[in-house]
mmCIF file of C-alpha atoms in Angstrom:
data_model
loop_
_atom_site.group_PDB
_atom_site.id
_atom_site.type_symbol
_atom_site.label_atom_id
_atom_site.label_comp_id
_atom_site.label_asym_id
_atom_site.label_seq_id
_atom_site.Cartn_x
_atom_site.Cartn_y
_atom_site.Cartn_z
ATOM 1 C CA UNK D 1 -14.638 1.441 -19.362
ATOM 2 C CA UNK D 2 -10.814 1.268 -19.216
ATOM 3 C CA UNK D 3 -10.381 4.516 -18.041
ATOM 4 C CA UNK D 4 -12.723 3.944 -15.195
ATOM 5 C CA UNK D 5 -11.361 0.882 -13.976
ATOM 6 C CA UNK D 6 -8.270 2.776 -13.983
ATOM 7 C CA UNK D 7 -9.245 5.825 -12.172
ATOM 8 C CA UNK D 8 -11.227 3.624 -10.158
ATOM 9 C CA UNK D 9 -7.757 1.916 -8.920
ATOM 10 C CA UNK D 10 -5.569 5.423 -8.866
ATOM 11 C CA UNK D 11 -6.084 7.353 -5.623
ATOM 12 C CA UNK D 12 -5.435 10.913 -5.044
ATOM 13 C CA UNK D 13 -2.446 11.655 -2.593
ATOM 14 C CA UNK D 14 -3.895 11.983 0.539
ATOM 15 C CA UNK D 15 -5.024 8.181 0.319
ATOM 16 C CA UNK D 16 -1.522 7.397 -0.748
ATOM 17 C CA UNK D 17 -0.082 9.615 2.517
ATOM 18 C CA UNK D 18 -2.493 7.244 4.045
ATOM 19 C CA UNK D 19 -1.369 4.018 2.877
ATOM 20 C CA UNK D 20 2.009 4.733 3.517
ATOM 21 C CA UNK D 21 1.268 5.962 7.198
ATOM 22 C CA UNK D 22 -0.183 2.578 7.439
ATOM 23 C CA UNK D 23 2.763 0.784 6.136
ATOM 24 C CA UNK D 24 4.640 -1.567 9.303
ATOM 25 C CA UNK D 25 7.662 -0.694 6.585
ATOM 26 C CA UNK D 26 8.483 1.262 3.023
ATOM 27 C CA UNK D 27 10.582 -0.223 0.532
ATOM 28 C CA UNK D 28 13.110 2.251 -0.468
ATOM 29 C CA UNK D 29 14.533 1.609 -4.260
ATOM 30 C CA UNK D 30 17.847 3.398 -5.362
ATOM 31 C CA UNK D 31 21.041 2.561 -7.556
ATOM 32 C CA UNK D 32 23.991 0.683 -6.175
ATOM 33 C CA UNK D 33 27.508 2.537 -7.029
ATOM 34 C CA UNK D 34 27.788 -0.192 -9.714
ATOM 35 C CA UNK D 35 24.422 0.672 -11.253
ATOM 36 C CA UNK D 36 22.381 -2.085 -10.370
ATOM 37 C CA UNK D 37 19.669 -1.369 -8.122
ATOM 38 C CA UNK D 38 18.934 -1.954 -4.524
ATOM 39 C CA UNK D 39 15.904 -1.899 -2.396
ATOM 40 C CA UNK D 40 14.948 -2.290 0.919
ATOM 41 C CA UNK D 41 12.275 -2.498 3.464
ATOM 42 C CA UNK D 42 12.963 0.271 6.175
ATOM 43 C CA UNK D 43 11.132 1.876 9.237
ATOM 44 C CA UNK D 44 10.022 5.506 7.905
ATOM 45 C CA UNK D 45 8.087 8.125 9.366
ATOM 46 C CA UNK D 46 6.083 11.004 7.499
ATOM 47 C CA UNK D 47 6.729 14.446 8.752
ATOM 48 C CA UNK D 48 4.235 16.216 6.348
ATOM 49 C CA UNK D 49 3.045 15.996 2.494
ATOM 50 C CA UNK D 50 6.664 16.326 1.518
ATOM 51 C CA UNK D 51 8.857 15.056 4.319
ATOM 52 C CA UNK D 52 10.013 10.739 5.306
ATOM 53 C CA UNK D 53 12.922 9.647 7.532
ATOM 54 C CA UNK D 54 14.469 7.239 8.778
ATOM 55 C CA UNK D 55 17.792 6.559 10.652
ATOM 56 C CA UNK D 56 20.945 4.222 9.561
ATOM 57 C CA UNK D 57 24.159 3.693 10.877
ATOM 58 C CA UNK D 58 26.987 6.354 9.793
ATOM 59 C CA UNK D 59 28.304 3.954 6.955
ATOM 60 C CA UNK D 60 27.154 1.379 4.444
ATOM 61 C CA UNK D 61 25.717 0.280 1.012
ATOM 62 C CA UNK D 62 22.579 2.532 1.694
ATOM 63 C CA UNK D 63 24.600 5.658 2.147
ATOM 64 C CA UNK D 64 27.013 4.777 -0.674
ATOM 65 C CA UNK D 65 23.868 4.723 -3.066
ATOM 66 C CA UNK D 66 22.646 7.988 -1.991
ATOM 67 C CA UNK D 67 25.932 9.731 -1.800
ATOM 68 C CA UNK D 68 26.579 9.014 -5.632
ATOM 69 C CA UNK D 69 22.303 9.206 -6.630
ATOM 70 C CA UNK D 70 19.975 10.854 -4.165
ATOM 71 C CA UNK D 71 16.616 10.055 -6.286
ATOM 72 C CA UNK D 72 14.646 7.087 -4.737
ATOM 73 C CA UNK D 73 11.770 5.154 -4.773
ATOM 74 C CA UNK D 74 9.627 4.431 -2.236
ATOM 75 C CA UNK D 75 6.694 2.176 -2.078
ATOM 76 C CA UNK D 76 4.287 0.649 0.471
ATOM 77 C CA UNK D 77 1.744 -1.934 0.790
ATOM 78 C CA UNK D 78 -0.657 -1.357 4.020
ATOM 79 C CA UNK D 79 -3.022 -4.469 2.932
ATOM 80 C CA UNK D 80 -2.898 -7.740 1.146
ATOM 81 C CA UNK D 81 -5.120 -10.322 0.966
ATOM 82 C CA UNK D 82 -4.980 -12.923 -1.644
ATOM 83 C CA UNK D 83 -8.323 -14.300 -2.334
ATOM 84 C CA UNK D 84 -10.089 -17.522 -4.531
ATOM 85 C CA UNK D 85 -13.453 -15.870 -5.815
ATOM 86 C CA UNK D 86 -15.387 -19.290 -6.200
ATOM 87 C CA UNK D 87 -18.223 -17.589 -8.309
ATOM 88 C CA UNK D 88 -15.590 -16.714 -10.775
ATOM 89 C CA UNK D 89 -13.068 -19.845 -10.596
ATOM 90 C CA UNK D 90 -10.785 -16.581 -9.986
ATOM 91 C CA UNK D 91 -7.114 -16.267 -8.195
ATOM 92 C CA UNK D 92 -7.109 -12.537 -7.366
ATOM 93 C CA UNK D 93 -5.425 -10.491 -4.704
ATOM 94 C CA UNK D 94 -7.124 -7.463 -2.834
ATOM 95 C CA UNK D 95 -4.401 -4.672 -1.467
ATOM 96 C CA UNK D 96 -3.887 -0.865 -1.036
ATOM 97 C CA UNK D 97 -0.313 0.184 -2.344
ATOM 98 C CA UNK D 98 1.520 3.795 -2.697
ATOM 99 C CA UNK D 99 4.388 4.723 -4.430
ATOM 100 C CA UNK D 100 6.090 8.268 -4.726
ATOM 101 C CA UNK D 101 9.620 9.467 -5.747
ATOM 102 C CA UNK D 102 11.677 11.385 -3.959
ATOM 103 C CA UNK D 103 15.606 13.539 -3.259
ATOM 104 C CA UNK D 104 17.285 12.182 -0.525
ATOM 105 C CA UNK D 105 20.010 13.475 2.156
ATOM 106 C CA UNK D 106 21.306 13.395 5.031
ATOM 107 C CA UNK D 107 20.538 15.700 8.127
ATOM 108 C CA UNK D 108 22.956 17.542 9.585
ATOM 109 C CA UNK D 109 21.318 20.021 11.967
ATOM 110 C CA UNK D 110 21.092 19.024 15.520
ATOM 111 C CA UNK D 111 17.506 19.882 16.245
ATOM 112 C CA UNK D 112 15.824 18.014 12.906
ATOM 113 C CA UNK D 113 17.632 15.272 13.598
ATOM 114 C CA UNK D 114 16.144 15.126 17.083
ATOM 115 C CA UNK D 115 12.652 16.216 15.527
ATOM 116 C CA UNK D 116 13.216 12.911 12.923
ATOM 117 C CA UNK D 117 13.619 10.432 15.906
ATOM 118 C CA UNK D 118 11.066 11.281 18.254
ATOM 119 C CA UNK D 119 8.407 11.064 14.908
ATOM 120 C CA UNK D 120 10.127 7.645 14.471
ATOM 121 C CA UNK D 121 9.935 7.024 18.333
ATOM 122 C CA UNK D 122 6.223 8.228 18.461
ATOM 123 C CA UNK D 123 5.122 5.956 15.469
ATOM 124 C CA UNK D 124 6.606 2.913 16.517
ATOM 125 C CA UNK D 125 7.060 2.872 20.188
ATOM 126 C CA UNK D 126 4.912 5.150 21.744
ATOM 127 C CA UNK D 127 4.958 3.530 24.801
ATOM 128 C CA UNK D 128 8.487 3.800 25.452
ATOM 129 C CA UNK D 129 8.316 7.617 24.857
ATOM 130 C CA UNK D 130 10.091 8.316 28.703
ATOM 131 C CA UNK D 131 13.249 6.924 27.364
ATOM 132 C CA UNK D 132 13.342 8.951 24.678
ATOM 133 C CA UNK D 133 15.966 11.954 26.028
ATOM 134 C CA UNK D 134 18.490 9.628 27.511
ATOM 135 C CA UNK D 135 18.379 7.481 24.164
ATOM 136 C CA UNK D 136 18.935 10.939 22.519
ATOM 137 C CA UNK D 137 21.688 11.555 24.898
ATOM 138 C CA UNK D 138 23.305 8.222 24.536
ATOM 139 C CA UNK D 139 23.553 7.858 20.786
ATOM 140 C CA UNK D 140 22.722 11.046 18.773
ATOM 141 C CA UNK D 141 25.693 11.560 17.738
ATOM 142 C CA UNK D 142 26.332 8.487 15.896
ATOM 143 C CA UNK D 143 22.962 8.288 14.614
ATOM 144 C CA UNK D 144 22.449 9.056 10.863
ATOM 145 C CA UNK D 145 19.327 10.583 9.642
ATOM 146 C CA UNK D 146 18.028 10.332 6.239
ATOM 147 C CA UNK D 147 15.215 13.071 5.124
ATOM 148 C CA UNK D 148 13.818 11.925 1.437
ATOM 149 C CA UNK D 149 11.989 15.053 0.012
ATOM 150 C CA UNK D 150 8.919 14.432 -2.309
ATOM 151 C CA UNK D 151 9.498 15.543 -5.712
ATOM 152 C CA UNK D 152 6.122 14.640 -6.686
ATOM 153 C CA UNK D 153 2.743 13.838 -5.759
ATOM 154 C CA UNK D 154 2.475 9.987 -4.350
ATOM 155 C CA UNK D 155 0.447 8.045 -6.038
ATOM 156 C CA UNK D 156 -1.899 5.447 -4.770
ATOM 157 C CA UNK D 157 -3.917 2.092 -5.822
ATOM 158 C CA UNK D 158 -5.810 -0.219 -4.722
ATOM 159 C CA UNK D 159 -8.262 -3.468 -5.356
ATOM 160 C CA UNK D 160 -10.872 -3.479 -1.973
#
């Protein structure tokens, strides 16, 4: 019975991909240059089964982390909903979550970096998608990119 509540609540990766497509935001977890960790909620976008970015400035903490440890964590919650069951006199919470480790580094090549914001553009703000080349124009060059590459399978789980 264990084992099937527990396989009932793992999902396979595409439902993970899923969840964190869904995601407004992805926490990303690494180590701090004094070893303590650090996490944050950031904008990414999913190229494919392997591939997230998202874009900083040039400088910072988060670039300090990965500079001295490129392994991260990243997880994502694309519901919540905390719940009273009466029949059971029961606090209980309902949610789909996703979390998946991964190498990352910054871009350096023109074009991917260009590739990186319009996915970030398309996802969230599609509608503004005629701006997008004189935004390029304007501030590629002092945009950072950050590609995190998978290193394993996502994993996914959920209470519906």
């Amino acid at each position: 019975m264990r084992e099937m509540r527990k396989a009932g609540r793992r999902r396979d990766a595409d439902w993970a991909f899923e969840v964190f497509d869904r995601a407004p935001y992805v926490t990303v977890s690494m180590i701090r240059t004094d070893g303590t960790p650090y996490g944050l909620p950031l904008s990414l976008v999913r190229k494919d089964e392997e591939t997230f970015y998202f874009h900083c400035a040039g400088e910072g903490e988060k670039l300090d982390c990965l500079n001295l440890n490129p392994v991260v964590s990243l997880s994502a919650v694309s519901r919540c909903t905390p719940k009273f069951e009466e029949e059971k006199q029961n606090f209980t919470e309902y949610y789909y979550s996703a979390v998946a480790i991964g190498r990352a580094e910054t871009v350096s090549d023109r074009e991917e970096k260009i590739e990186a914001l319009r996915l970030l553009c398309e996802r969230f703000l599609p509608k503004f998608m005629n701006h997008f080349d004189e935004a390029i124009a304007r501030s590629l060059d002092r945009t950072t990119i950050v590609k995190i590459t998978l290193t394993e399978p996502p994993v996914g789980k959920c209470k519906p």
